[in-house]
Coordinates of C-alpha atoms in Angstrom, one line a residue:
Chain A
M1 CA 50.1 -71.1 -13.7
N2 CA 53.2 -73.1 -14.3
F3 CA 56.3 -70.8 -14.9
A4 CA 58.7 -73.4 -16.3
L5 CA 59.4 -73.5 -20.0
D6 CA 58.5 -76.7 -21.5
P7 CA 61.6 -77.9 -23.5
A8 CA 59.5 -79.3 -26.4
T9 CA 57.5 -76.2 -26.7
A10 CA 60.5 -73.9 -26.3
W11 CA 62.3 -75.6 -29.1
L12 CA 59.2 -75.4 -31.3
I13 CA 59.0 -71.7 -30.8
I14 CA 62.7 -71.2 -31.4
A15 CA 62.2 -73.1 -34.7
A16 CA 59.3 -71.0 -35.6
A17 CA 61.3 -67.8 -34.9
A18 CA 64.1 -69.2 -37.0
A19 CA 61.7 -69.9 -39.9
T20 CA 60.3 -66.3 -39.5
Y21 CA 63.8 -64.7 -39.5
L22 CA 64.5 -66.6 -42.7
T23 CA 61.8 -65.0 -44.4
R24 CA 62.8 -61.6 -43.1
I25 CA 66.3 -61.9 -44.6
G26 CA 65.4 -64.1 -47.5
G27 CA 64.5 -61.2 -49.8
Y28 CA 67.7 -59.5 -48.9
V29 CA 69.8 -62.5 -49.6
L30 CA 68.2 -63.0 -52.9
I31 CA 68.2 -59.5 -54.2
T32 CA 71.9 -58.9 -53.3
R33 CA 72.9 -62.0 -55.4
M34 CA 71.4 -60.3 -58.4
S35 CA 73.7 -58.1 -60.3
S36 CA 71.0 -56.1 -61.7
I37 CA 67.1 -56.2 -61.0
P38 CA 65.0 -56.8 -64.3
P39 CA 62.4 -54.1 -64.7
R40 CA 59.4 -56.4 -64.4
L41 CA 60.8 -57.7 -61.0
E42 CA 61.3 -54.1 -59.9
A43 CA 57.7 -53.3 -60.9
A44 CA 56.5 -56.2 -58.8
L45 CA 58.7 -55.3 -56.0
N46 CA 57.2 -51.7 -56.1
A47 CA 53.6 -53.2 -55.9
V48 CA 54.5 -55.1 -52.7
P49 CA 53.5 -52.6 -50.1
A50 CA 50.1 -51.9 -51.6
A51 CA 49.4 -55.5 -52.6
V52 CA 50.1 -57.0 -49.1
L53 CA 48.6 -54.3 -47.0
T54 CA 45.5 -54.4 -49.1
T55 CA 45.1 -58.1 -48.0
L56 CA 45.4 -57.1 -44.4
C57 CA 42.3 -55.0 -44.4
A58 CA 40.2 -56.4 -47.3
P59 CA 38.8 -59.3 -45.3
A60 CA 37.9 -57.0 -42.4
F61 CA 35.9 -55.0 -44.7
F62 CA 34.3 -57.8 -46.6
N63 CA 33.4 -60.0 -43.8
G64 CA 32.8 -57.3 -41.1
G65 CA 29.3 -56.1 -40.2
L66 CA 27.8 -52.9 -41.3
D67 CA 29.6 -51.1 -38.4
I68 CA 33.1 -52.0 -39.7
K69 CA 32.1 -51.3 -43.3
I70 CA 30.8 -47.7 -42.6
A71 CA 33.8 -47.1 -40.2
M72 CA 36.3 -48.2 -43.0
L73 CA 34.5 -46.1 -45.7
V74 CA 34.5 -43.0 -43.5
A75 CA 38.2 -43.5 -42.7
L76 CA 38.9 -44.0 -46.4
V77 CA 37.3 -40.7 -47.3
V78 CA 39.0 -38.8 -44.4
S79 CA 42.5 -40.3 -45.3
L80 CA 42.3 -38.7 -48.6
K81 CA 42.7 -35.3 -47.1
Y82 CA 44.0 -35.8 -43.4
P83 CA 47.0 -37.5 -41.7
G84 CA 46.8 -41.0 -40.3
L85 CA 46.0 -40.3 -36.6
I86 CA 42.9 -38.1 -37.6
M87 CA 41.8 -41.0 -39.9
L88 CA 42.1 -43.5 -37.1
A89 CA 40.2 -41.4 -34.9
A90 CA 37.5 -40.7 -37.3
G91 CA 37.1 -44.5 -38.2
W92 CA 37.2 -45.4 -34.5
A93 CA 34.6 -42.7 -33.5
T94 CA 32.3 -44.0 -36.4
A95 CA 32.6 -47.6 -35.2
M96 CA 31.8 -46.5 -31.6
L97 CA 28.8 -44.5 -32.9
C98 CA 27.5 -47.5 -35.0
R99 CA 27.8 -49.9 -32.3
H100 CA 26.5 -47.8 -29.3
A101 CA 24.2 -45.2 -30.8
F102 CA 22.7 -47.1 -33.8
G103 CA 23.2 -50.8 -32.5
L104 CA 24.8 -52.0 -35.7
Chain B
M1 CA 72.8 -39.5 -32.5
N2 CA 70.1 -37.6 -34.1
R3 CA 67.5 -36.7 -31.6
N4 CA 65.0 -35.5 -34.0
E5 CA 65.2 -38.8 -35.9
I6 CA 64.6 -40.7 -32.7
V7 CA 61.7 -38.5 -31.7
E8 CA 60.0 -39.1 -35.2
G9 CA 60.5 -42.8 -34.8
L10 CA 59.0 -42.9 -31.3
K11 CA 56.0 -40.9 -32.5
G12 CA 55.4 -43.0 -35.5
G13 CA 55.8 -46.3 -33.6
A14 CA 53.4 -45.1 -30.8
V15 CA 50.6 -45.2 -33.1
V16 CA 51.2 -48.7 -34.2
A17 CA 51.9 -49.8 -30.6
L18 CA 48.4 -48.4 -29.7
S19 CA 46.7 -50.2 -32.6
S20 CA 48.4 -53.5 -31.9
A21 CA 48.2 -53.4 -28.0
S22 CA 44.6 -55.2 -28.2
F23 CA 46.1 -57.7 -30.6
A24 CA 48.9 -58.5 -28.4
V25 CA 46.7 -59.0 -25.3
L26 CA 44.3 -61.1 -27.4
F27 CA 47.4 -63.2 -28.4
G28 CA 48.5 -63.7 -24.9
A29 CA 45.0 -64.7 -23.8
V30 CA 44.5 -67.2 -26.7
A31 CA 47.9 -68.7 -26.2
V32 CA 47.3 -69.4 -22.5
D33 CA 43.8 -70.8 -23.5
N34 CA 45.7 -73.1 -25.8
G35 CA 48.2 -74.5 -23.4
L36 CA 51.2 -72.1 -23.3
N37 CA 52.4 -70.6 -20.1
L38 CA 53.5 -67.1 -19.4
P39 CA 57.3 -67.5 -20.2
E40 CA 56.4 -69.5 -23.3
V41 CA 54.2 -66.6 -24.4
A42 CA 56.9 -64.1 -23.8
L43 CA 59.5 -66.2 -25.6
M44 CA 57.3 -66.6 -28.6
S45 CA 56.4 -62.7 -28.8
A46 CA 60.2 -61.8 -28.3
T47 CA 61.5 -64.1 -30.9
V48 CA 58.9 -64.7 -33.6
Y49 CA 57.5 -61.1 -33.3
A50 CA 54.8 -61.6 -36.0
G51 CA 51.4 -61.3 -34.8
A52 CA 49.1 -63.1 -37.3
S53 CA 51.7 -66.1 -37.6
Q54 CA 51.8 -66.4 -33.8
L55 CA 48.1 -66.8 -33.5
V56 CA 48.2 -69.4 -36.3
G57 CA 50.9 -71.2 -34.5
I58 CA 48.9 -71.1 -31.2
E59 CA 45.8 -72.2 -33.0
L60 CA 47.7 -75.4 -34.4
F61 CA 49.5 -75.9 -31.1
G62 CA 46.1 -76.2 -29.3
Q63 CA 45.1 -78.9 -31.8
H64 CA 48.3 -80.9 -31.1
V65 CA 49.4 -80.9 -34.7
A66 CA 52.9 -82.2 -35.4
A67 CA 55.7 -79.7 -34.6
W68 CA 57.1 -79.5 -38.2
L69 CA 53.6 -78.7 -39.5
V70 CA 53.3 -75.8 -37.0
V71 CA 56.7 -74.4 -38.1
L72 CA 55.8 -74.7 -41.7
S73 CA 52.5 -73.0 -41.3
I74 CA 54.3 -70.2 -39.5
F75 CA 56.7 -70.0 -42.3
A76 CA 53.9 -69.9 -44.9
V77 CA 52.0 -67.1 -43.3
N78 CA 55.3 -65.2 -42.9
F79 CA 56.4 -65.8 -46.4
R80 CA 55.4 -62.3 -47.4
H81 CA 58.4 -60.9 -45.5
V82 CA 60.6 -62.2 -48.3
L83 CA 59.0 -59.7 -50.4
Y84 CA 59.4 -57.0 -47.7
S85 CA 63.1 -57.6 -47.2
A86 CA 63.7 -57.7 -51.0
A87 CA 61.8 -54.3 -51.4
L88 CA 63.5 -52.7 -48.5
T89 CA 67.0 -53.6 -49.3
R90 CA 67.5 -50.6 -51.6
Y91 CA 66.7 -48.1 -48.8
L92 CA 69.2 -49.8 -46.2
T93 CA 72.3 -49.9 -48.4
H94 CA 74.2 -47.6 -46.0
F95 CA 73.5 -49.9 -42.9
S96 CA 76.4 -52.2 -42.0
L97 CA 75.7 -56.1 -42.2
G98 CA 75.1 -56.2 -38.5
Q99 CA 72.6 -53.3 -38.6
K100 CA 70.9 -55.0 -41.6
L101 CA 70.5 -58.2 -39.6
L102 CA 69.0 -56.5 -36.7
A103 CA 66.8 -54.4 -38.9
F104 CA 65.4 -57.3 -40.8
F105 CA 64.7 -59.0 -37.3
V106 CA 62.1 -56.4 -36.6
L107 CA 60.7 -56.1 -40.1
I108 CA 57.0 -56.4 -39.3
D109 CA 54.1 -55.0 -41.5
P110 CA 54.0 -51.5 -40.2
Q111 CA 57.7 -51.3 -39.9
F112 CA 57.8 -52.1 -43.7
A113 CA 55.0 -49.8 -44.7
E114 CA 56.3 -46.8 -42.7
T115 CA 60.0 -47.3 -44.0
V116 CA 58.8 -47.3 -47.5
R117 CA 56.7 -44.3 -47.1
R118 CA 59.5 -42.4 -45.4
A119 CA 62.1 -43.3 -47.9
E120 CA 59.7 -42.4 -50.8
S121 CA 59.1 -39.0 -49.3
G122 CA 62.8 -38.3 -49.9
K123 CA 64.1 -39.0 -46.5
T124 CA 67.2 -41.1 -45.7
I125 CA 66.4 -44.0 -43.5
T126 CA 68.6 -43.6 -40.4
L127 CA 69.4 -46.3 -38.0
E128 CA 68.2 -44.0 -35.2
W129 CA 64.7 -43.6 -36.8
Y130 CA 64.4 -47.3 -37.8
L131 CA 65.3 -48.7 -34.3
A132 CA 63.3 -46.1 -32.4
F133 CA 60.3 -46.9 -34.5
A134 CA 60.9 -50.7 -34.0
A135 CA 61.5 -50.5 -30.2
T136 CA 58.4 -48.4 -29.7
I137 CA 56.3 -51.4 -31.1
Y138 CA 58.5 -54.2 -30.0
V139 CA 58.4 -53.3 -26.2
P140 CA 54.7 -52.7 -26.0
W141 CA 54.1 -55.9 -28.0
L142 CA 56.0 -58.1 -25.6
T143 CA 54.5 -56.3 -22.6
F144 CA 51.0 -56.7 -23.7
S145 CA 51.4 -60.3 -24.7
I146 CA 52.4 -61.0 -21.3
V147 CA 49.5 -58.9 -19.8
G148 CA 47.1 -60.9 -22.1
A149 CA 48.6 -64.1 -20.8
A150 CA 48.4 -63.0 -17.0
F151 CA 44.9 -61.4 -17.2
G152 CA 43.4 -62.8 -20.4
A153 CA 40.2 -63.8 -18.8
M154 CA 39.7 -60.6 -17.0
I155 CA 39.7 -58.6 -20.3
G156 CA 36.3 -58.2 -21.8
D157 CA 35.1 -58.0 -25.4
P158 CA 37.3 -55.7 -27.5
R159 CA 34.3 -54.8 -29.5
V160 CA 32.9 -52.7 -26.9
W161 CA 35.7 -50.1 -27.2
A162 CA 35.9 -50.7 -30.9
I163 CA 39.6 -51.7 -30.4
D164 CA 39.2 -54.5 -33.2
V165 CA 38.8 -51.8 -35.9
L166 CA 42.0 -50.0 -35.3
L167 CA 44.4 -52.5 -37.0
P168 CA 42.4 -52.8 -40.3
L169 CA 42.0 -49.0 -40.2
Y170 CA 45.7 -48.5 -39.8
F171 CA 46.5 -50.6 -42.8
L172 CA 43.9 -49.0 -44.8
G173 CA 45.4 -45.5 -44.2
I174 CA 48.7 -46.8 -45.3
V175 CA 47.2 -48.2 -48.4
V176 CA 45.6 -45.0 -49.4
G177 CA 48.9 -43.2 -48.8
F178 CA 50.4 -45.2 -51.7
R179 CA 47.6 -43.9 -54.2
R180 CA 50.1 -41.9 -56.4
K181 CA 52.4 -45.1 -56.9
P182 CA 52.4 -46.6 -60.5
N183 CA 49.8 -49.2 -61.1
F184 CA 48.2 -48.4 -57.6
Y185 CA 44.5 -49.1 -58.7
P186 CA 45.0 -52.3 -60.7
V187 CA 47.4 -53.7 -58.0
V188 CA 45.0 -52.9 -55.2
L189 CA 41.9 -54.2 -56.9
A190 CA 43.8 -57.4 -57.8
S191 CA 45.0 -57.9 -54.1
F192 CA 41.5 -57.2 -52.9
I193 CA 39.7 -59.7 -55.1
G194 CA 42.7 -62.2 -54.6
S195 CA 42.5 -61.8 -50.7
I196 CA 38.8 -62.2 -50.6
L197 CA 38.7 -65.3 -52.9
G198 CA 41.5 -66.7 -50.7
Y199 CA 39.6 -65.9 -47.6
Q200 CA 36.5 -67.7 -48.8
L201 CA 38.0 -70.7 -50.7
V202 CA 41.1 -71.4 -48.7
G203 CA 40.8 -69.7 -45.4
S204 CA 42.7 -67.4 -43.1
P205 CA 45.7 -66.7 -43.1
W206 CA 46.4 -68.0 -46.7
H207 CA 44.3 -65.0 -48.1
V208 CA 47.5 -62.6 -47.4
S209 CA 49.8 -64.7 -49.6
I210 CA 47.1 -65.3 -52.2
G211 CA 46.0 -61.6 -52.4
A212 CA 49.5 -60.4 -52.5
A213 CA 50.5 -62.8 -55.2
F214 CA 47.4 -61.5 -57.3
G215 CA 48.5 -57.8 -56.8
V216 CA 52.3 -58.4 -57.3
L217 CA 51.6 -60.5 -60.5
V218 CA 49.4 -57.8 -62.0
A219 CA 52.1 -55.2 -61.4
A220 CA 54.7 -57.6 -63.1
L221 CA 52.4 -58.2 -66.1
L222 CA 51.2 -54.7 -66.7
P223 CA 53.1 -52.6 -69.4
L224 CA 56.2 -51.0 -67.9
S225 CA 55.9 -47.3 -67.3
P226 CA 58.9 -46.0 -65.4
P227 CA 57.7 -43.1 -63.2
P228 CA 59.8 -39.9 -63.9
G229 CA 62.4 -39.2 -61.4
T230 CA 62.2 -42.6 -59.4
K231 CA 63.9 -44.7 -62.0
T232 CA 67.4 -42.8 -61.8
A233 CA 67.2 -42.8 -58.1
K234 CA 66.7 -46.4 -57.8
A235 CA 69.3 -47.3 -60.5
G236 CA 71.9 -45.6 -58.2
H237 CA 71.2 -48.1 -55.5
S238 CA 71.1 -51.3 -57.5

């Protein structure tokens, strides 16, 4: 493997990093410029965590095979009562069972 | 220095590091496959530090798309972080400007989710906890990207050990943890539908922005019902 940084690639990566950092401070810059936050904007901001994180797992459920669907449903039920690590273990074990014991 | 805060940060971050390790290896392997070398992989994981967008960038890089289009696509995929930093600002008001600039650099999905969860449980977000949590994810992310770049071809199918289900499960668990927030069910339903529509009609990774827009829009349009107790706490910060 070649271990030298290609300047064009390196600059492309730096530009991508700068664009990413812009999104990470952008909300802070915008929100601190407002003297007060309108209630509807506050309601929208409150919904951000659930809204974004749902999009990160919805396609996995929707497009995944029966193994993923069952594992996620089991994890969902477990997570209503138990902390995160137990939920992860239950979902993972379900997926392993589905794949290796039932061939899903 | 609060040792307890650091320990809690390390513990929380370890779960995320474990879930994302396979993703980091995958990124490293795919990146090499698409023409990057090891130092370039390391540079990208260290500076961009945003998994999904790194894979998108690599995918376009392999197709020899114009550089500005690659950067624009990464910007679009990461646009959700604007919402994160806006929503997180109220919990970090006691950080100095330099601490905030550093904190926002490592503001990835789980960092945001755990910080909100911790702040909403009534705890103050300390710099020690925040950076311990971040470092526990950042260092393995970088390390496993490099491992993936170096040994990508030797690593088998992540499906065999069901490593591919860990990240969706992790995010699912966090979503469930928010179920007592106001408007939770309409927001999640809207995001679910929006992200599936986006995935089917436009394609990944746009489903993230589209789904999030659906959920956030629903929350903004629903009748306002300030939950008791939270309103005054927030008013003090704004």
